[in-house]
Amino acid sequence: MGKLTFKGEPKKKKHKSRSSSSRHDSTSTSNHDDPYSDQDLSGWIAVPEPGLALGPLYLTLPRSPITSSPVCLALQPTTGKVHPFALPVPEKNTASNADDSKARRSLAATLDQEQLEALVDYDPSSNHNDSLATTSTQTQTPTDIHHVWVCTRIPDSQDKITLRSATGKFLAADQFGQVTAEREARGMLEEWSIEPSSNPDLPRGTVVLKSCHGKLLSIDLVAGAKVEVSADADPAEGIGPTEEWQVWMQGEYLAKAKQQLLERTGTKATLLDARAKASSIKGPGNGDGLTIVGNLGGAEQETIKRFQARGQGRYVGSTEDVSELAKARRKGKLSEAMLDRRVKLKRLVDENQAYASFLMC
């Protein structure tokens, strides 16, 4: 007797299982091509580049001369104050360090002079070990929702973002460098520019954040030996370790971030136009009514060539600026604005043809 099923229940398709060796080969190949393969897109990962920062972010700073431990950008929900939260540093195991030192001494006794010169001794009590400890799992994963900031990209910009806290307030900086999170609406003060760090020796995901006044987000030592978050550091004076933030994002947002990056740079619109021409499909967006516009000038030119029969579909420039199309897109009336411009261009072509016919008579 077979498995009981309900009447009308659709049959499930059977999938052939692949061998473990083939799965391992495909996984190793994908990992070689992309450092963030499908199996790694879970949990918190370092932001590959500033243009891919999207969704929940976790901003941390390594240990610096003014902090005794790594810190993260946090919010005090009761007072609404933005402050650096000290992250725990893993404790050193003195017993294991002693065993390691003993093992190294026994190993050094069996090496010759050339091997000893090539051997780089590692001291567990050195500062190098502390720097490695700052990149531990405890600094990569937030332990409180008020340590997470939701990143949203601002339209019509490449590097402008907003950071929203768990309470729904946006991170802002005034002209005096005071950093707050008190408003639920976005304005000019809530805009931040995320840029890559100029130091190539820093790990992946290290960025600098600029306020709308051109100042850097950093931590500073104030009166009373207190460390506070500020946005008054001048980038012209140099960028130090207190301004270089290491940003972590959730891996599940990486695919969406890559798609948005293509749309902002106009690459997505170019690919759609090429696919439409190759498949001889009339109309934008493969006939599904969806068009991703990254370059307004190129989109208008392609639309005129596709829909305007008069003038052999050649592009006739107009006196209007592309900024009008940008305003129409923000209002959700991009299609209507492009249609009005095509009508005006059609009239211009008709007038030119009538004038040419008059001259020939």
Tab-separated table of N, CA and C in Angstrom, residues 177-275:
chain	number	residue	atom	x	y	z
A	177	GLY	N	29.041	69.021	14.452
A	177	GLY	CA	29.587	67.681	14.612
A	177	GLY	C	28.894	66.827	15.640
A	178	GLN	N	27.778	67.284	16.182
A	178	GLN	CA	27.048	66.488	17.170
A	178	GLN	C	26.226	65.422	16.457
A	179	VAL	N	26.381	64.182	16.867
A	179	VAL	CA	25.700	63.043	16.248
A	179	VAL	C	24.515	62.648	17.122
A	180	THR	N	23.339	62.572	16.511
A	180	THR	CA	22.113	62.228	17.225
A	180	THR	C	21.293	61.258	16.388
A	181	ALA	N	20.263	60.725	17.003
A	181	ALA	CA	19.285	59.871	16.320
A	181	ALA	C	17.929	60.162	16.948
A	182	GLU	N	17.332	61.286	16.549
A	182	GLU	CA	16.109	61.765	17.188
A	182	GLU	C	14.938	61.917	16.228
A	183	ARG	N	15.191	61.946	14.930
A	183	ARG	CA	14.124	62.215	13.970
A	183	ARG	C	13.681	60.933	13.283
A	184	GLU	N	12.378	60.875	13.012
A	184	GLU	CA	11.819	59.739	12.285
A	184	GLU	C	11.684	60.031	10.796
A	185	ALA	N	12.003	61.241	10.370
A	185	ALA	CA	11.950	61.613	8.958
A	185	ALA	C	13.361	61.894	8.463
A	186	ARG	N	13.578	61.636	7.185
A	186	ARG	CA	14.892	61.847	6.604
A	186	ARG	C	14.995	63.239	6.007
A	187	GLY	N	16.102	63.875	6.231
A	187	GLY	CA	16.402	65.177	5.663
A	187	GLY	C	17.855	65.254	5.257
A	188	MET	N	18.328	66.466	5.014
A	188	MET	CA	19.714	66.638	4.599
A	188	MET	C	20.685	66.228	5.702
A	189	LEU	N	20.318	66.494	6.965
A	189	LEU	CA	21.206	66.152	8.070
A	189	LEU	C	21.323	64.646	8.267
A	190	GLU	N	20.361	63.889	7.758
A	190	GLU	CA	20.377	62.427	7.922
A	190	GLU	C	21.088	61.712	6.776
A	191	GLU	N	21.661	62.443	5.840
A	191	GLU	CA	22.364	61.835	4.712
A	191	GLU	C	23.839	61.636	5.053
A	192	TRP	N	24.349	60.483	4.668
A	192	TRP	CA	25.758	60.144	4.879
A	192	TRP	C	26.350	59.636	3.573
A	193	SER	N	27.603	59.954	3.351
A	193	SER	CA	28.339	59.432	2.197
A	193	SER	C	29.273	58.332	2.685
A	194	ILE	N	29.137	57.159	2.095
A	194	ILE	CA	29.979	56.023	2.464
A	194	ILE	C	31.032	55.848	1.378
A	195	GLU	N	32.294	55.897	1.772
A	195	GLU	CA	33.412	55.850	0.837
A	195	GLU	C	34.429	54.818	1.309
A	196	PRO	N	35.166	54.235	0.371
A	196	PRO	CA	36.182	53.253	0.780
A	196	PRO	C	37.363	53.931	1.460
A	197	SER	N	38.039	53.181	2.292
A	197	SER	CA	39.222	53.703	2.967
A	197	SER	C	40.399	53.733	2.002
A	198	SER	N	41.240	54.739	2.154
A	198	SER	CA	42.402	54.879	1.276
A	198	SER	C	43.573	54.005	1.706
A	199	ASN	N	43.447	53.327	2.836
A	199	ASN	CA	44.524	52.467	3.333
A	199	ASN	C	44.331	51.056	2.787
A	200	PRO	N	45.207	50.580	1.897
A	200	PRO	CA	45.015	49.240	1.325
A	200	PRO	C	45.321	48.107	2.292
A	201	ASP	N	45.976	48.399	3.412
A	201	ASP	CA	46.347	47.352	4.362
A	201	ASP	C	45.211	46.977	5.301
A	202	LEU	N	44.140	47.734	5.300
A	202	LEU	CA	43.026	47.445	6.196
A	202	LEU	C	42.187	46.301	5.650
A	203	PRO	N	41.473	45.587	6.496
A	203	PRO	CA	40.684	44.436	6.029
A	203	PRO	C	39.489	44.856	5.195
A	204	ARG	N	38.858	43.869	4.583
A	204	ARG	CA	37.678	44.104	3.760
A	204	ARG	C	36.552	44.695	4.609
A	205	GLY	N	35.812	45.614	4.004
A	205	GLY	CA	34.687	46.224	4.690
A	205	GLY	C	35.021	47.477	5.462
A	206	THR	N	36.250	48.008	5.334
A	206	THR	CA	36.638	49.229	6.035
A	206	THR	C	36.251	50.439	5.196
A	207	VAL	N	35.474	51.341	5.763
A	207	VAL	CA	34.966	52.510	5.045
A	207	VAL	C	35.102	53.734	5.946
A	208	VAL	N	34.836	54.894	5.350
A	208	VAL	CA	34.701	56.147	6.094
A	208	VAL	C	33.327	56.718	5.782
A	209	LEU	N	32.734	57.361	6.764
A	209	LEU	CA	31.402	57.940	6.630
A	209	LEU	C	31.503	59.448	6.773
A	210	LYS	N	30.971	60.162	5.771
A	210	LYS	CA	30.974	61.619	5.776
A	210	LYS	C	29.558	62.131	5.965
A	211	SER	N	29.424	63.162	6.785
A	211	SER	CA	28.127	63.799	6.959
A	211	SER	C	27.860	64.740	5.792
A	212	CYS	N	26.685	65.365	5.799
A	212	CYS	CA	26.351	66.297	4.725
A	212	CYS	C	27.225	67.546	4.759
A	213	HIS	N	27.913	67.779	5.865
A	213	HIS	CA	28.825	68.922	5.988
A	213	HIS	C	30.256	68.559	5.609
A	214	GLY	N	30.488	67.336	5.137
A	214	GLY	CA	31.812	66.919	4.705
A	214	GLY	C	32.738	66.488	5.816
A	215	LYS	N	32.236	66.263	7.020
A	215	LYS	CA	33.046	65.827	8.152
A	215	LYS	C	32.922	64.316	8.343
A	216	LEU	N	33.935	63.727	8.974
A	216	LEU	CA	34.000	62.277	9.130
A	216	LEU	C	33.389	61.845	10.457
A	217	LEU	N	32.691	60.715	10.411
A	217	LEU	CA	32.169	60.101	11.630
A	217	LEU	C	33.318	59.414	12.358
A	218	SER	N	33.500	59.738	13.632
A	218	SER	CA	34.632	59.212	14.388
A	218	SER	C	34.285	59.183	15.866
A	219	ILE	N	35.233	58.723	16.658
A	219	ILE	CA	35.119	58.786	18.114
A	219	ILE	C	36.209	59.712	18.629
A	220	ASP	N	35.913	60.407	19.713
A	220	ASP	CA	36.844	61.403	20.231
A	220	ASP	C	36.852	61.353	21.749
A	221	LEU	N	37.988	61.707	22.321
A	221	LEU	CA	38.146	61.747	23.770
A	221	LEU	C	37.814	63.151	24.263
A	222	VAL	N	36.803	63.257	25.136
A	222	VAL	CA	36.345	64.549	25.639
A	222	VAL	C	36.725	64.682	27.107
A	223	ALA	N	36.253	65.770	27.723
A	223	ALA	CA	36.577	66.032	29.123
A	223	ALA	C	36.034	64.925	30.009
A	224	GLY	N	36.788	64.599	31.043
A	224	GLY	CA	36.395	63.527	31.936
A	224	GLY	C	36.809	62.164	31.449
A	225	ALA	N	37.717	62.114	30.453
A	225	ALA	CA	38.201	60.843	29.884
A	225	ALA	C	37.062	60.009	29.324
A	226	LYS	N	36.070	60.675	28.744
A	226	LYS	CA	34.949	59.982	28.125
A	226	LYS	C	35.139	59.930	26.613
A	227	VAL	N	34.726	58.840	26.036
A	227	VAL	CA	34.806	58.654	24.591
A	227	VAL	C	33.406	58.819	24.013
A	228	GLU	N	33.260	59.728	23.063
A	228	GLU	CA	31.966	60.008	22.463
A	228	GLU	C	32.071	59.957	20.950
A	229	VAL	N	30.916	59.778	20.318
A	229	VAL	CA	30.830	59.764	18.860
A	229	VAL	C	30.629	61.190	18.376
A	230	SER	N	31.373	61.576	17.355
A	230	SER	CA	31.263	62.914	16.790
A	230	SER	C	31.438	62.841	15.283
A	231	ALA	N	31.115	63.944	14.621
A	231	ALA	CA	31.274	64.045	13.168
A	231	ALA	C	31.877	65.400	12.843
A	232	ASP	N	33.036	65.675	13.431
A	232	ASP	CA	33.718	66.944	13.210
A	232	ASP	C	35.147	66.778	12.715
A	233	ALA	N	35.544	65.563	12.348
A	233	ALA	CA	36.903	65.322	11.858
A	233	ALA	C	37.015	65.788	10.412
A	234	ASP	N	38.048	66.566	10.131
A	234	ASP	CA	38.262	67.105	8.793
A	234	ASP	C	39.077	66.101	7.976
A	235	PRO	N	38.562	65.630	6.831
A	235	PRO	CA	39.333	64.665	6.028
A	235	PRO	C	40.614	65.252	5.464
A	236	ALA	N	40.706	66.594	5.354
A	236	ALA	CA	41.928	67.203	4.832
A	236	ALA	C	43.096	67.051	5.792
A	237	GLU	N	42.821	66.853	7.064
A	237	GLU	CA	43.876	66.682	8.064
A	237	GLU	C	44.353	65.240	8.173
A	238	GLY	N	43.799	64.347	7.377
A	238	GLY	CA	44.196	62.950	7.417
A	238	GLY	C	43.160	62.082	8.105
A	239	ILE	N	43.145	60.825	7.704
A	239	ILE	CA	42.189	59.861	8.250
A	239	ILE	C	42.948	58.890	9.144
A	240	GLY	N	42.509	58.793	10.380
A	240	GLY	CA	43.164	57.931	11.346
A	240	GLY	C	42.355	56.700	11.681
A	241	PRO	N	42.810	55.909	12.641
A	241	PRO	CA	42.095	54.673	12.995
A	241	PRO	C	40.748	54.915	13.651
A	242	THR	N	40.508	56.118	14.161
A	242	THR	CA	39.214	56.401	14.793
A	242	THR	C	38.155	56.809	13.782
A	243	GLU	N	38.521	56.959	12.517
A	243	GLU	CA	37.549	57.304	11.473
A	243	GLU	C	37.298	56.163	10.495
A	244	GLU	N	38.084	55.091	10.586
A	244	GLU	CA	37.968	53.984	9.634
A	244	GLU	C	37.118	52.881	10.256
A	245	TRP	N	35.877	52.816	9.838
A	245	TRP	CA	34.912	51.874	10.391
A	245	TRP	C	34.914	50.592	9.577
A	246	GLN	N	34.822	49.488	10.282
A	246	GLN	CA	34.655	48.198	9.616
A	246	GLN	C	33.181	47.829	9.668
A	247	VAL	N	32.593	47.657	8.493
A	247	VAL	CA	31.149	47.489	8.366
A	247	VAL	C	30.842	46.038	8.031
A	248	TRP	N	29.853	45.496	8.734
A	248	TRP	CA	29.368	44.134	8.503
A	248	TRP	C	27.912	44.215	8.069
A	249	MET	N	27.531	43.338	7.160
A	249	MET	CA	26.163	43.279	6.663
A	249	MET	C	25.685	41.836	6.679
A	250	GLN	N	24.378	41.654	6.576
A	250	GLN	CA	23.820	40.309	6.501
A	250	GLN	C	23.967	39.785	5.073
A	251	GLY	N	24.475	38.553	4.963
A	251	GLY	CA	24.777	38.006	3.655
A	251	GLY	C	23.582	37.868	2.735
A	252	GLU	N	22.387	37.733	3.301
A	252	GLU	CA	21.209	37.552	2.457
A	252	GLU	C	20.864	38.802	1.656
A	253	TYR	N	21.406	39.964	2.040
A	253	TYR	CA	21.139	41.206	1.316
A	253	TYR	C	22.160	41.467	0.218
A	254	LEU	N	23.151	40.607	0.058
A	254	LEU	CA	24.214	40.871	-0.897
A	254	LEU	C	23.707	40.806	-2.335
A	255	ALA	N	22.850	39.835	-2.654
A	255	ALA	CA	22.323	39.727	-4.014
A	255	ALA	C	21.482	40.949	-4.379
A	256	LYS	N	20.642	41.392	-3.450
A	256	LYS	CA	19.829	42.586	-3.693
A	256	LYS	C	20.699	43.824	-3.832
A	257	ALA	N	21.765	43.903	-3.055
A	257	ALA	CA	22.666	45.050	-3.144
A	257	ALA	C	23.378	45.095	-4.491
A	258	LYS	N	23.772	43.931	-5.015
A	258	LYS	CA	24.415	43.893	-6.328
A	258	LYS	C	23.451	44.336	-7.421
A	259	GLN	N	22.181	43.933	-7.325
A	259	GLN	CA	21.189	44.337	-8.316
A	259	GLN	C	20.967	45.849	-8.278
A	260	GLN	N	20.870	46.418	-7.091
A	260	GLN	CA	20.688	47.860	-6.983
A	260	GLN	C	21.912	48.621	-7.478
A	261	LEU	N	23.092	48.064	-7.276
A	261	LEU	CA	24.304	48.712	-7.769
A	261	LEU	C	24.311	48.767	-9.291
A	262	LEU	N	23.863	47.694	-9.945
A	262	LEU	CA	23.769	47.693	-11.401
A	262	LEU	C	22.749	48.711	-11.886
A	263	GLU	N	21.649	48.852	-11.167
A	263	GLU	CA	20.629	49.812	-11.564
A	263	GLU	C	21.129	51.245	-11.405
A	264	ARG	N	21.881	51.517	-10.353
A	264	ARG	CA	22.372	52.881	-10.137
A	264	ARG	C	23.409	53.274	-11.174
A	265	THR	N	24.229	52.349	-11.598
A	265	THR	CA	25.268	52.652	-12.574
A	265	THR	C	24.778	52.600	-14.009
A	266	GLY	N	23.529	52.163	-14.242
A	266	GLY	CA	22.991	52.105	-15.590
A	266	GLY	C	23.326	50.843	-16.341
A	267	THR	N	24.067	49.935	-15.730
A	267	THR	CA	24.436	48.689	-16.407
A	267	THR	C	23.228	47.807	-16.639
A	268	LYS	N	22.279	47.806	-15.699
A	268	LYS	CA	21.101	46.959	-15.827
A	268	LYS	C	20.255	47.374	-17.013
A	269	ALA	N	20.075	48.689	-17.227
A	269	ALA	CA	19.282	49.154	-18.357
A	269	ALA	C	19.946	48.783	-19.673
A	270	THR	N	21.276	48.864	-19.736
A	270	THR	CA	21.986	48.491	-20.952
A	270	THR	C	21.812	47.012	-21.262
A	271	LEU	N	21.854	46.159	-20.232
A	271	LEU	CA	21.669	44.729	-20.442
A	271	LEU	C	20.261	44.418	-20.924
A	272	LEU	N	19.255	45.091	-20.367
A	272	LEU	CA	17.881	44.852	-20.791
A	272	LEU	C	17.673	45.264	-22.237
A	273	ASP	N	18.257	46.396	-22.652
A	273	ASP	CA	18.120	46.834	-24.037
A	273	ASP	C	18.796	45.850	-24.987
A	274	ALA	N	19.955	45.329	-24.587
A	274	ALA	CA	20.654	44.369	-25.442
A	274	ALA	C	19.871	43.069	-25.570
A	275	ARG	N	19.262	42.608	-24.469
A	275	ARG	CA	18.463	41.386	-24.531
A	275	ARG	C	17.209	41.587	-25.373
